[in-house]
mmCIF file of C-alpha atoms in Angstrom:
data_model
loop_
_atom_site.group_PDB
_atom_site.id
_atom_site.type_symbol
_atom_site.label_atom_id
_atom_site.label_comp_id
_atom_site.label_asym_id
_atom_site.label_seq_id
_atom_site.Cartn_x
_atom_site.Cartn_y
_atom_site.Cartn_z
ATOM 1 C CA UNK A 1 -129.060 61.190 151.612
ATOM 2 C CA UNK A 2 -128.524 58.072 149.657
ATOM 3 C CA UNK A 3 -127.718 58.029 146.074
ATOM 4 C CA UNK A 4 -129.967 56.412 143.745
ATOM 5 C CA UNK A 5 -128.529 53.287 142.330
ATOM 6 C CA UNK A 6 -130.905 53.236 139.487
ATOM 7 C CA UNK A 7 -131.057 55.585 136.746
ATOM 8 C CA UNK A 8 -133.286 58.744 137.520
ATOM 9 C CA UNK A 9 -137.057 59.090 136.412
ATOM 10 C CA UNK A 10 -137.809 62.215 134.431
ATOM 11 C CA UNK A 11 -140.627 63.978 135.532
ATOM 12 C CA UNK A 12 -142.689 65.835 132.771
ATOM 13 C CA UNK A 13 -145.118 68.334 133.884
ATOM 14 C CA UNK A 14 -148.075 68.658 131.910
ATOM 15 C CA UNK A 15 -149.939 72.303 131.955
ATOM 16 C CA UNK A 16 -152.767 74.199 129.946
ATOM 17 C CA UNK A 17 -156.143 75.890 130.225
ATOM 18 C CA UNK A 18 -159.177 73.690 130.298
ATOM 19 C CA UNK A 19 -159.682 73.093 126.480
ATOM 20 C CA UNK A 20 -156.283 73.078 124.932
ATOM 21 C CA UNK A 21 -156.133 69.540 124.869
ATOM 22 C CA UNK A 22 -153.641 68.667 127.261
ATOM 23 C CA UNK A 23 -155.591 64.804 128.467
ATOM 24 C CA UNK A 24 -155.745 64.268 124.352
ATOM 25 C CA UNK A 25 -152.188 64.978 124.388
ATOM 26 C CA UNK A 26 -151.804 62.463 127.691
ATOM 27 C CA UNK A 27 -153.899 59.775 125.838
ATOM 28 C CA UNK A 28 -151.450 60.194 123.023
ATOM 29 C CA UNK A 29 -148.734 59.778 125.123
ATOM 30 C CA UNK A 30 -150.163 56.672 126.823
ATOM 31 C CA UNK A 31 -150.787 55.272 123.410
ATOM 32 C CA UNK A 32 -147.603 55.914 121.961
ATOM 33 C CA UNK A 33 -145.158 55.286 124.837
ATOM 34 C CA UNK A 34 -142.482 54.259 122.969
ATOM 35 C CA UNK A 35 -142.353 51.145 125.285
ATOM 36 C CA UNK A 36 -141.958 52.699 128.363
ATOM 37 C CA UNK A 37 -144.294 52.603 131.712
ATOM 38 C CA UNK A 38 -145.709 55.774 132.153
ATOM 39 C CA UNK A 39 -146.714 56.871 135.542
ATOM 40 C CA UNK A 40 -149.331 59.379 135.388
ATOM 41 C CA UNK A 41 -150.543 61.491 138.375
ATOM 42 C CA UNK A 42 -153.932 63.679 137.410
ATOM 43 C CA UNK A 43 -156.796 64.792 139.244
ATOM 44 C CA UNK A 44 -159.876 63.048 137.577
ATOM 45 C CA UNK A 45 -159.739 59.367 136.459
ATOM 46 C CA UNK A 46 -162.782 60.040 133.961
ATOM 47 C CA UNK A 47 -160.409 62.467 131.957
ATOM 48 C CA UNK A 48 -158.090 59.427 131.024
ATOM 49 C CA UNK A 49 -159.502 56.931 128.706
ATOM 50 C CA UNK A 50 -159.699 54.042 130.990
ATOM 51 C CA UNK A 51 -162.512 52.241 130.072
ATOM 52 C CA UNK A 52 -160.684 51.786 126.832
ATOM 53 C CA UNK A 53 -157.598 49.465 128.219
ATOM 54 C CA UNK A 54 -157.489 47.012 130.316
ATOM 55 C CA UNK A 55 -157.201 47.741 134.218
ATOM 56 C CA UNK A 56 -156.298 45.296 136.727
ATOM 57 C CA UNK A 57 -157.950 45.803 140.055
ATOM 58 C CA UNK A 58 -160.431 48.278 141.555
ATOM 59 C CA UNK A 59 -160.234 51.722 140.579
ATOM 60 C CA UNK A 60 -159.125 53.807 143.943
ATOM 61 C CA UNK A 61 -155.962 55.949 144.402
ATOM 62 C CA UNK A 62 -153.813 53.936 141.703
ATOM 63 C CA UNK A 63 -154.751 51.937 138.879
ATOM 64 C CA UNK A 64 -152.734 49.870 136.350
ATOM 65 C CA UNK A 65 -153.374 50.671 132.942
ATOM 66 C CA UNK A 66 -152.810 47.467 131.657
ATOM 67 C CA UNK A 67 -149.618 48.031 129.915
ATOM 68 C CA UNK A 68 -146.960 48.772 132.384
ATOM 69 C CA UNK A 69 -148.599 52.044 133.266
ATOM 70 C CA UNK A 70 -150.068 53.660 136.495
ATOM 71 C CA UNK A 71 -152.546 56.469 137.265
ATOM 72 C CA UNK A 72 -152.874 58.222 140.060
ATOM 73 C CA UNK A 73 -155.327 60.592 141.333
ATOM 74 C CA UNK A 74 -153.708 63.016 144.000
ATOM 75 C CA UNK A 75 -154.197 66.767 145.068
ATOM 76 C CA UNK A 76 -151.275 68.972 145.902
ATOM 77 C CA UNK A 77 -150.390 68.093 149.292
ATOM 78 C CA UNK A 78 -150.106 64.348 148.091
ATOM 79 C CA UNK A 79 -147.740 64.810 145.412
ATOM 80 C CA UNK A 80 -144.142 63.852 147.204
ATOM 81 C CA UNK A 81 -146.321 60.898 148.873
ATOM 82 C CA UNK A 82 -147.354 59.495 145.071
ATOM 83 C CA UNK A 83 -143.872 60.183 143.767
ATOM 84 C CA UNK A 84 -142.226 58.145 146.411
ATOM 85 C CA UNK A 85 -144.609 55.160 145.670
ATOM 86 C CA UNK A 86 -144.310 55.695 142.435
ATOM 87 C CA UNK A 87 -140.445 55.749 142.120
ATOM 88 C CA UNK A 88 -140.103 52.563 143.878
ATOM 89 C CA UNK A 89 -138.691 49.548 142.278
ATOM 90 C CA UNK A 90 -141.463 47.840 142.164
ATOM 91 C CA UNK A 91 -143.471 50.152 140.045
ATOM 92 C CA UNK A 92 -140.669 49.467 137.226
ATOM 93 C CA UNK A 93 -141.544 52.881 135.906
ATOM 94 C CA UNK A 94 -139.456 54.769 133.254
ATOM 95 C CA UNK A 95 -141.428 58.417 132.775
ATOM 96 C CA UNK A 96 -144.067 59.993 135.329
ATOM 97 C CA UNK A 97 -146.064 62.660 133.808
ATOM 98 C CA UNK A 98 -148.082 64.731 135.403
ATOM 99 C CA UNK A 99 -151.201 67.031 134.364
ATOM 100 C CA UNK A 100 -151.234 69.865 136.383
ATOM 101 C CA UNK A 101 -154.896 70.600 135.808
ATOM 102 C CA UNK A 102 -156.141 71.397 139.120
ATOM 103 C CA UNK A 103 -153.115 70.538 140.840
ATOM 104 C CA UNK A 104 -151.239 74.071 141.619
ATOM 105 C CA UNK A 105 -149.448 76.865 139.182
ATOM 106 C CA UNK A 106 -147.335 75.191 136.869
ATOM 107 C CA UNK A 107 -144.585 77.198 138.002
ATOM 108 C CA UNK A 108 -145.360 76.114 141.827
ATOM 109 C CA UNK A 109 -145.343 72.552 140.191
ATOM 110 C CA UNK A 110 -142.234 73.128 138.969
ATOM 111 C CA UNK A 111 -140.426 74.276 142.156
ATOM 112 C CA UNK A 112 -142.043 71.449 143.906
ATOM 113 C CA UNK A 113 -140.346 68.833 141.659
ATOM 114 C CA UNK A 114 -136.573 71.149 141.860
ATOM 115 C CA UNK A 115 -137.042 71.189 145.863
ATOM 116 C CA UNK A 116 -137.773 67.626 146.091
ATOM 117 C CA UNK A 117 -135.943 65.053 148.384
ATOM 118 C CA UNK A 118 -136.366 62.107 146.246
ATOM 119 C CA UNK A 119 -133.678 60.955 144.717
ATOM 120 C CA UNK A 120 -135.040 59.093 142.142
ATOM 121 C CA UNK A 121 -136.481 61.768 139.613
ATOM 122 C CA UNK A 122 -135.126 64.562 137.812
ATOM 123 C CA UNK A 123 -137.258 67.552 136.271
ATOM 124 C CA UNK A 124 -138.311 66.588 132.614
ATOM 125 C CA UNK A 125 -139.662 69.777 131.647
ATOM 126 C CA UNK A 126 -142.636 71.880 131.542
ATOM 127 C CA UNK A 127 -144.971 71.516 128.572
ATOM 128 C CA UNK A 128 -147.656 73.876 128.008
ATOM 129 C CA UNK A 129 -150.284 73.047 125.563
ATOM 130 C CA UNK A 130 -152.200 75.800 123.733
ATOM 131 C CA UNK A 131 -155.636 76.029 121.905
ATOM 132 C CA UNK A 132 -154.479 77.248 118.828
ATOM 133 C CA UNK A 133 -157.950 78.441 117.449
ATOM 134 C CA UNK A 134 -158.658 80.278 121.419
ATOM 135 C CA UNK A 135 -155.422 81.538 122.258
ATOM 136 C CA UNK A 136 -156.728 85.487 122.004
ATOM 137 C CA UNK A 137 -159.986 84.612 123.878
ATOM 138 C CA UNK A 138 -158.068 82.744 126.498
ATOM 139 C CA UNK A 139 -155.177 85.324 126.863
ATOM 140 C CA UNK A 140 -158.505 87.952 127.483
ATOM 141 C CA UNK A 141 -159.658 86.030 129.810
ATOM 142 C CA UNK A 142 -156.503 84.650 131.615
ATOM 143 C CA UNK A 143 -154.162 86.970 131.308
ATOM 144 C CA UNK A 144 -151.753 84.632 133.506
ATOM 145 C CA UNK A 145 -151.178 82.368 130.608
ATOM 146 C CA UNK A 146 -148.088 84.730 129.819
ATOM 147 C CA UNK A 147 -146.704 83.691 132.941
ATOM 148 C CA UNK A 148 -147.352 80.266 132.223
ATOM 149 C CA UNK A 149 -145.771 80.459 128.701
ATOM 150 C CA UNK A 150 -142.920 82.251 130.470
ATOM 151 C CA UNK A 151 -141.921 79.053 132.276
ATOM 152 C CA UNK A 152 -142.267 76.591 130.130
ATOM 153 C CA UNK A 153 -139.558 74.538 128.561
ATOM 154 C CA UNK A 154 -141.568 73.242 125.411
ATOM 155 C CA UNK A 155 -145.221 74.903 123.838
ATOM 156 C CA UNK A 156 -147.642 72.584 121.967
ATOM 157 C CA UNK A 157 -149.477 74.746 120.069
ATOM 158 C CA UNK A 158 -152.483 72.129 119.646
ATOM 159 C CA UNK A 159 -155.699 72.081 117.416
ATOM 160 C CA UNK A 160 -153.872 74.017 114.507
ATOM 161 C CA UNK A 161 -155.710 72.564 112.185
ATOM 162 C CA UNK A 162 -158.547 74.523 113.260
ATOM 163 C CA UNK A 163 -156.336 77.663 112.250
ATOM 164 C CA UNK A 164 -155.460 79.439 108.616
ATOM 165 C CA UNK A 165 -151.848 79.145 107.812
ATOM 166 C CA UNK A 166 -151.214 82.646 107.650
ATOM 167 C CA UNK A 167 -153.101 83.023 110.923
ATOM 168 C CA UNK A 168 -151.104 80.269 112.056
ATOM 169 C CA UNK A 169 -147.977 81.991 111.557
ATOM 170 C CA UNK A 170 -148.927 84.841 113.432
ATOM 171 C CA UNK A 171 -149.711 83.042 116.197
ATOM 172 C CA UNK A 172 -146.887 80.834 116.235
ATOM 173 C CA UNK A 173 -144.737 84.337 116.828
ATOM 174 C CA UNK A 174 -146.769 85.379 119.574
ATOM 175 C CA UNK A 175 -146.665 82.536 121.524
ATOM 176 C CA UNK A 176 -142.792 82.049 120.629
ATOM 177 C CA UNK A 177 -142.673 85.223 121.582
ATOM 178 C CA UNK A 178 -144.433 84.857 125.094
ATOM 179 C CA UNK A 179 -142.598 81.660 125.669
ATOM 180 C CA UNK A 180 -139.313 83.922 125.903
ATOM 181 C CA UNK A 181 -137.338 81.210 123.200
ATOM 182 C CA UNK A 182 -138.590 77.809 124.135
ATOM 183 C CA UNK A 183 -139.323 75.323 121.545
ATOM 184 C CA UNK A 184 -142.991 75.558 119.819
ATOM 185 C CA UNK A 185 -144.310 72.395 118.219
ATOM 186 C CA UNK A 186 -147.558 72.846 116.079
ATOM 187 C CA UNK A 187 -149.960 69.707 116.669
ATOM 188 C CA UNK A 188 -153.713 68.720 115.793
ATOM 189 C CA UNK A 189 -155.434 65.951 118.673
ATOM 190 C CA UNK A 190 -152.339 66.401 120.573
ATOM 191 C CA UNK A 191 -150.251 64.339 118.605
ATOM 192 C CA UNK A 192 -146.658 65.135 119.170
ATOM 193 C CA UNK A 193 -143.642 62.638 119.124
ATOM 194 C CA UNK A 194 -142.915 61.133 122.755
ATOM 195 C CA UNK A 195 -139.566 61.610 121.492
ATOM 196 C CA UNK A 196 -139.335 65.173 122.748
ATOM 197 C CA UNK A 197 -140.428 64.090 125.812
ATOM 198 C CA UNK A 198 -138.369 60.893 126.441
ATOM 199 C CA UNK A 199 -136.822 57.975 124.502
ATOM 200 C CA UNK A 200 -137.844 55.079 123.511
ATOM 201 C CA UNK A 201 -137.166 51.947 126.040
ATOM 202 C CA UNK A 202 -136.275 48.408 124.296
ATOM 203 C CA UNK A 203 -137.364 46.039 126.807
ATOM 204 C CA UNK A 204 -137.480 42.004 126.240
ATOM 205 C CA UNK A 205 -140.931 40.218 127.412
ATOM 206 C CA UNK A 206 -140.628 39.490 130.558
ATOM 207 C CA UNK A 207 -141.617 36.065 130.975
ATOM 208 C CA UNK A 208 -139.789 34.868 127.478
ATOM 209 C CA UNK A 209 -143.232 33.949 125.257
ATOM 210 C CA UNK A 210 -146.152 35.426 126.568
ATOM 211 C CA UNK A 211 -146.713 39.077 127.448
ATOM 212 C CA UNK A 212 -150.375 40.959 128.211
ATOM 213 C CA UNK A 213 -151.892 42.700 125.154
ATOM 214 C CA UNK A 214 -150.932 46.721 125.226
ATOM 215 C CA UNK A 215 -153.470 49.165 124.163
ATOM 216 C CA UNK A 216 -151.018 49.921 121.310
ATOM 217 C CA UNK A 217 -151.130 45.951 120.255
ATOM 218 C CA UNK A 218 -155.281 46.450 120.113
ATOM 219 C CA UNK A 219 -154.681 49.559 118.076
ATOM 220 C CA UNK A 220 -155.680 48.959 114.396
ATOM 221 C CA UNK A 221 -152.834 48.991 112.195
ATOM 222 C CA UNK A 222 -153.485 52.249 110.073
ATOM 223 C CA UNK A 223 -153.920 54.228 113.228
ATOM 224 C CA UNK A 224 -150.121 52.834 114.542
ATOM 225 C CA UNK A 225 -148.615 53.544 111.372
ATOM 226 C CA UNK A 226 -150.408 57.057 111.074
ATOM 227 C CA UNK A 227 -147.705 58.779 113.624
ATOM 228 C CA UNK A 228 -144.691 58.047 111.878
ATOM 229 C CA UNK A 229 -144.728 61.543 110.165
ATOM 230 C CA UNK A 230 -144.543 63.186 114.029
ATOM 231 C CA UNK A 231 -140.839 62.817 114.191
ATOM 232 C CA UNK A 232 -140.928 65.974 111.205
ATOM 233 C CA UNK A 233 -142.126 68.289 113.922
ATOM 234 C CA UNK A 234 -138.790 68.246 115.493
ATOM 235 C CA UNK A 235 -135.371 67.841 114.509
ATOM 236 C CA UNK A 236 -132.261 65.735 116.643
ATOM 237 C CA UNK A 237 -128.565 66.931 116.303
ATOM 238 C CA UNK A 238 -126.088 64.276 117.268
ATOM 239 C CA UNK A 239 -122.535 65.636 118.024
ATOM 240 C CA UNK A 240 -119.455 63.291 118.867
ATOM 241 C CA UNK A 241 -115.447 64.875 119.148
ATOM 242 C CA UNK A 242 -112.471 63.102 120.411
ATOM 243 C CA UNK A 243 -110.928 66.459 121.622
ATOM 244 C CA UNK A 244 -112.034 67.415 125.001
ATOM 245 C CA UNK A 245 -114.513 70.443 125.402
ATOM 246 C CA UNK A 246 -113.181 73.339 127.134
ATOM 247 C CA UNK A 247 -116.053 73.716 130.154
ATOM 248 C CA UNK A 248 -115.728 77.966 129.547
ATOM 249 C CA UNK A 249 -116.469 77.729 126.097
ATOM 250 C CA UNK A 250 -119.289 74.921 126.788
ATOM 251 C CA UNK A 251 -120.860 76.906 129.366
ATOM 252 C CA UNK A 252 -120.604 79.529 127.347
ATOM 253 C CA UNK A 253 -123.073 77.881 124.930
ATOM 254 C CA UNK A 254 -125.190 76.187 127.244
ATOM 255 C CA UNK A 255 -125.894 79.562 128.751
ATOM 256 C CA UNK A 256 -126.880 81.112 125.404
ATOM 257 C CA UNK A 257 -128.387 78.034 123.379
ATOM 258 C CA UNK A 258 -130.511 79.023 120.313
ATOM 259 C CA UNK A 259 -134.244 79.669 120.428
ATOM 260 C CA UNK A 260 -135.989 76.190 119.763
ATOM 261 C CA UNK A 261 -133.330 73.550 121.855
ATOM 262 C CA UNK A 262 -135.627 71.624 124.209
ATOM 263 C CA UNK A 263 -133.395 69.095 125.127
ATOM 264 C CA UNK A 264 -129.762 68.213 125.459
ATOM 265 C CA UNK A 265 -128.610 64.796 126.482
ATOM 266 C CA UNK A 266 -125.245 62.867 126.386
ATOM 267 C CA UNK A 267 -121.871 62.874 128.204
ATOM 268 C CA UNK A 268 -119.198 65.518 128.471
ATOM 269 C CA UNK A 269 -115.397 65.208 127.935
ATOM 270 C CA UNK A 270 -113.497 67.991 130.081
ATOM 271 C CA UNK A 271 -109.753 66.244 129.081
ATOM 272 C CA UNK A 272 -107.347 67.763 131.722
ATOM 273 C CA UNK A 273 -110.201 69.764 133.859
ATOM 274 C CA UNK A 274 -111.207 66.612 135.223
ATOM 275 C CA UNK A 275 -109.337 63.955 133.639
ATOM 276 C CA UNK A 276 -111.121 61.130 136.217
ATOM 277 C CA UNK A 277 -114.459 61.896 135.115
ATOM 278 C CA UNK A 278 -116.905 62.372 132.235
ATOM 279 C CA UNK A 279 -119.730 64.289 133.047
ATOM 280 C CA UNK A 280 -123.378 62.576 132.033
ATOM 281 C CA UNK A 281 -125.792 66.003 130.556
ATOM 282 C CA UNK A 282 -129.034 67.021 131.315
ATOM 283 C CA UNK A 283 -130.619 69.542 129.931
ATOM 284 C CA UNK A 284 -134.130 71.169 129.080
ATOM 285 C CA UNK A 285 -135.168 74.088 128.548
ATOM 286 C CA UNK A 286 -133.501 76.316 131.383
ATOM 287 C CA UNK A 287 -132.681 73.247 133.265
ATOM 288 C CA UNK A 288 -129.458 72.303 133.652
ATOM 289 C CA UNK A 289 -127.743 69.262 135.734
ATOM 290 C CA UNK A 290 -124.081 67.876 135.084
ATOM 291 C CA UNK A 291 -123.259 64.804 137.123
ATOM 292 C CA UNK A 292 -119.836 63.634 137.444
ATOM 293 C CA UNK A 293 -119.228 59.785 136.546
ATOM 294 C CA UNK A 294 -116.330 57.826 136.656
ATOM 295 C CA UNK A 295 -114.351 57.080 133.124
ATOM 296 C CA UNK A 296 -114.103 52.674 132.768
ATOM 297 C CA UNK A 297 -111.143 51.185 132.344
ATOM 298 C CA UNK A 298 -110.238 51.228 128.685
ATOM 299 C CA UNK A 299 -113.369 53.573 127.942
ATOM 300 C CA UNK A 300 -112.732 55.923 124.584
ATOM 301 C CA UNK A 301 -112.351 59.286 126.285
ATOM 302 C CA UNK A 302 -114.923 61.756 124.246
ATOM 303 C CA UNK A 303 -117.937 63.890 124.225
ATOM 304 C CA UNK A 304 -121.101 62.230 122.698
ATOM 305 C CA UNK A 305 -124.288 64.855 122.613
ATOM 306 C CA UNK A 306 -127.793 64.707 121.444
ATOM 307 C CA UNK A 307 -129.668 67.868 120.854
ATOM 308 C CA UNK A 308 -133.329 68.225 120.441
ATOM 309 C CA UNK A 309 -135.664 70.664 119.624
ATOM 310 C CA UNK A 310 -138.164 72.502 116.780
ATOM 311 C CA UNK A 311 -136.517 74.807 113.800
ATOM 312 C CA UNK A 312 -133.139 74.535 115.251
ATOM 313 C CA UNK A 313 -130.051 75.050 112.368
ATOM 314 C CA UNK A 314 -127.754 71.726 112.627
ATOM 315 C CA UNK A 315 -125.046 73.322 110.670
ATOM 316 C CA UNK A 316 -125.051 75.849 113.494
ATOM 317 C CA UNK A 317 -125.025 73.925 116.362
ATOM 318 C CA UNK A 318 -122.538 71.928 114.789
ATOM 319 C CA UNK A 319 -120.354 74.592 114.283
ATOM 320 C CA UNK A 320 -121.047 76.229 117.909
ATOM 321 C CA UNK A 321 -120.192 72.718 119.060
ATOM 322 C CA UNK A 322 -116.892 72.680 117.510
ATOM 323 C CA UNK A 323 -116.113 76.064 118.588
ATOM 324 C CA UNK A 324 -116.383 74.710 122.419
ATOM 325 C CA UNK A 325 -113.176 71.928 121.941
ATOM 326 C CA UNK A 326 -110.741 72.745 123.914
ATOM 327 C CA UNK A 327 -108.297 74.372 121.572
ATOM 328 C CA UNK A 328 -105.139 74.346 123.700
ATOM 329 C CA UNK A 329 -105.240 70.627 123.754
ATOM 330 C CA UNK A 330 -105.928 70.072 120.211
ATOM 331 C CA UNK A 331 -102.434 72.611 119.474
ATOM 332 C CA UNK A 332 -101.104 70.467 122.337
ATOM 333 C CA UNK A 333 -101.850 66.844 120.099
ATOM 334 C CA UNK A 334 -100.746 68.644 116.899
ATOM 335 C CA UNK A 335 -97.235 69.806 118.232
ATOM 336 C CA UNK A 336 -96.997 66.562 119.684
ATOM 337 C CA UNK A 337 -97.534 65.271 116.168
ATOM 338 C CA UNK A 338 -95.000 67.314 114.952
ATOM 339 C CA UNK A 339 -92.097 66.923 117.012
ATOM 340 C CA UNK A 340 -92.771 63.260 116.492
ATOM 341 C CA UNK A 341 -92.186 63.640 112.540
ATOM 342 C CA UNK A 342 -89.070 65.884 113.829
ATOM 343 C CA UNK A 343 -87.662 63.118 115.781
ATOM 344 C CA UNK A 344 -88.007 60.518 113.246
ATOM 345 C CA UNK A 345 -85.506 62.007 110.906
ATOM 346 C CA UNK A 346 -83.362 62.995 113.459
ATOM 347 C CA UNK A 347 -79.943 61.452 112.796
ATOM 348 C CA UNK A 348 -78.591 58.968 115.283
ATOM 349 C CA UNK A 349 -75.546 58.380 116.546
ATOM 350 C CA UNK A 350 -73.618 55.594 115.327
ATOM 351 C CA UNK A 351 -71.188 52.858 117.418
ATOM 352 C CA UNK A 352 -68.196 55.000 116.308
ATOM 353 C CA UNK A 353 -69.843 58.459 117.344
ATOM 354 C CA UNK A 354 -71.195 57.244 120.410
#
């Protein structure tokens, strides 16, 4: 199959019982997009606040949200056929997200999206959304929403402020707990940080001057400026070394990372296990893709990471981090180091000696 020249779209996967406010959270998302174009495939158009941005053209199978962003309304069997159209160039995309409300399993979402042909997308997680206040009434009634939490790579524990804190607590430990060490993120009107999800796109107007009003330009200013404390809900580790990793070590942590990392993202330096190539990192939750990529020509060879996630210890990862470099090449640099200092006090011969 051909490789995508473009980068690949990440596909988020958005799950919960009716109630837990996973469309609030979607509406969030669409508000807050961090300047991206969303693609959104759901069930229902009258769960998405359309009527409250401007749409261009007749609502059908896909509608334009106005700013950048599309909608879809698809069942199971359509899915691949909406991905494909919506991965196209044309639909300039940069995130699809899609609510799994009445779409399949999430889990049977999720192998859908691994199994897939396209080229174009890569799996951006699984994010289950919880009604903090009905979690005990809903786990009575649906037992499967172990299962669910099981999968998932993130849990947005939503509506907490309909919840004590020492309840709160509690809960938070149960669902950690059922979520067997993914990341839990306490919200209220499903207002997390697109952040976790996917970064921010700068992107100049298009036609130089003029650009269509956003439903985030017609937001009133308090309301914008009322989500900056969102980015406290999670915390971002940045790690950068100059000595190669050593892939045993690295897989080593990858394969045990602490309770809490949702995402890892950045570029690997293997130094003399693949000295052609870096390797560009993908990670969420259990998901894992390397992908080999050329080094440029006078490119500084190192290992730039970002990691993401909630309650995570930066002094720890830090330190895990370090203990991944590859330590036979650092000893390797020092000696070199050392026999240089050797040979500069070597003494040389002179005319008459030589």
């Amino acid at each position: 199959m051909t490789q995508p020249r473009a980068p690949q779209i990440p596909v988020v996967v958005l799950a919960g019982f009716l109630g837990s406010g996973k469309t609030t959270l979607l509406n969030h998302l669409l508000r807050n997009r961090a300047g991206n174009r969303i693609g959104v495939i759901v069930n229902d158009f009258g769960s998405i606040e359309i009527d409250a941005m401007t749409v261009a053209g007749q609502v059908g199978s896909t509608v334009s949200l106005g700013n950048g962003c599309l909608c879809c309304a698809v069942d199971a069997s359509e899915l691949d056929t909406y991905l494909e159209t919506l991965t196209r160039p044309a639909a300039r995309l940069d995130v699809i997200v899609i609510e799994a409300s009445g779409l399949a399993e999430p889990q049977e979402l999720v192998r859908m999206l691994l199994a897939s042909e396209n080229p174009y997308i890569r799996y951006g997680g699984l994010v289950e959304v919880v009604d903090a206040a009905e979690f005990p009434a809903t786990r009575e009634r649906h037992p499967e929403i172990d299962r669910h939490l099981a999968v998932a790579d993130l849990i947005v524990l939503n509506k907490t402020d309909r919840v004590a804190d020492a309840g709160l607590r509690a809960l938070k430990e149960a669902v950690g707990a059922a979520g067997g060490g993914a990341a839990v993120i306490c919200s209220a009107y499903g207002r997390i940080d697109p952040g976790l999800l996917f970064d921010p796109v700068l992107r100049p107007d298009e036609d130089g001057s003029f650009r269509q009003l956003t439903f985030e330009d017609l937001l009133p200013e308090a309301d914008r400026t009322h989500e900056d404390h969102l980015h406290a809900a999670y915390e971002s580790v940045s790690f950068t070394s100059d000595v190669p990793l050593s892939p045993r070590r690295f897989m080593a942590f990858l394969d045990s990372r602490p309770a809490g990392l949702y995402r890892i993202k950045g570029f690997a330096d293997f130094g003399a296990g693949d000295p052609g190539n870096r390797y560009a990192l993908h990670a969420v939750g259990g998901f894992l893709r390397f992908v080999p990529q050329r080094w440029a020509r006078g490119e500084p060879r190192r290992t730039q990471l970002v990691l993401i996630g909630s309650g995570i210890d930066a002094d720890a990862l830090h330190k895990e981090l370090g203990d991944c470099l590859d330590a036979w090449q650092d000893a390797t640099e020092e000696l070199e180091r050392s026999m240089w200092g050797v040979l500069r006090y070597v003494r040389q011969p002179d005319d008459d000696e030589a």
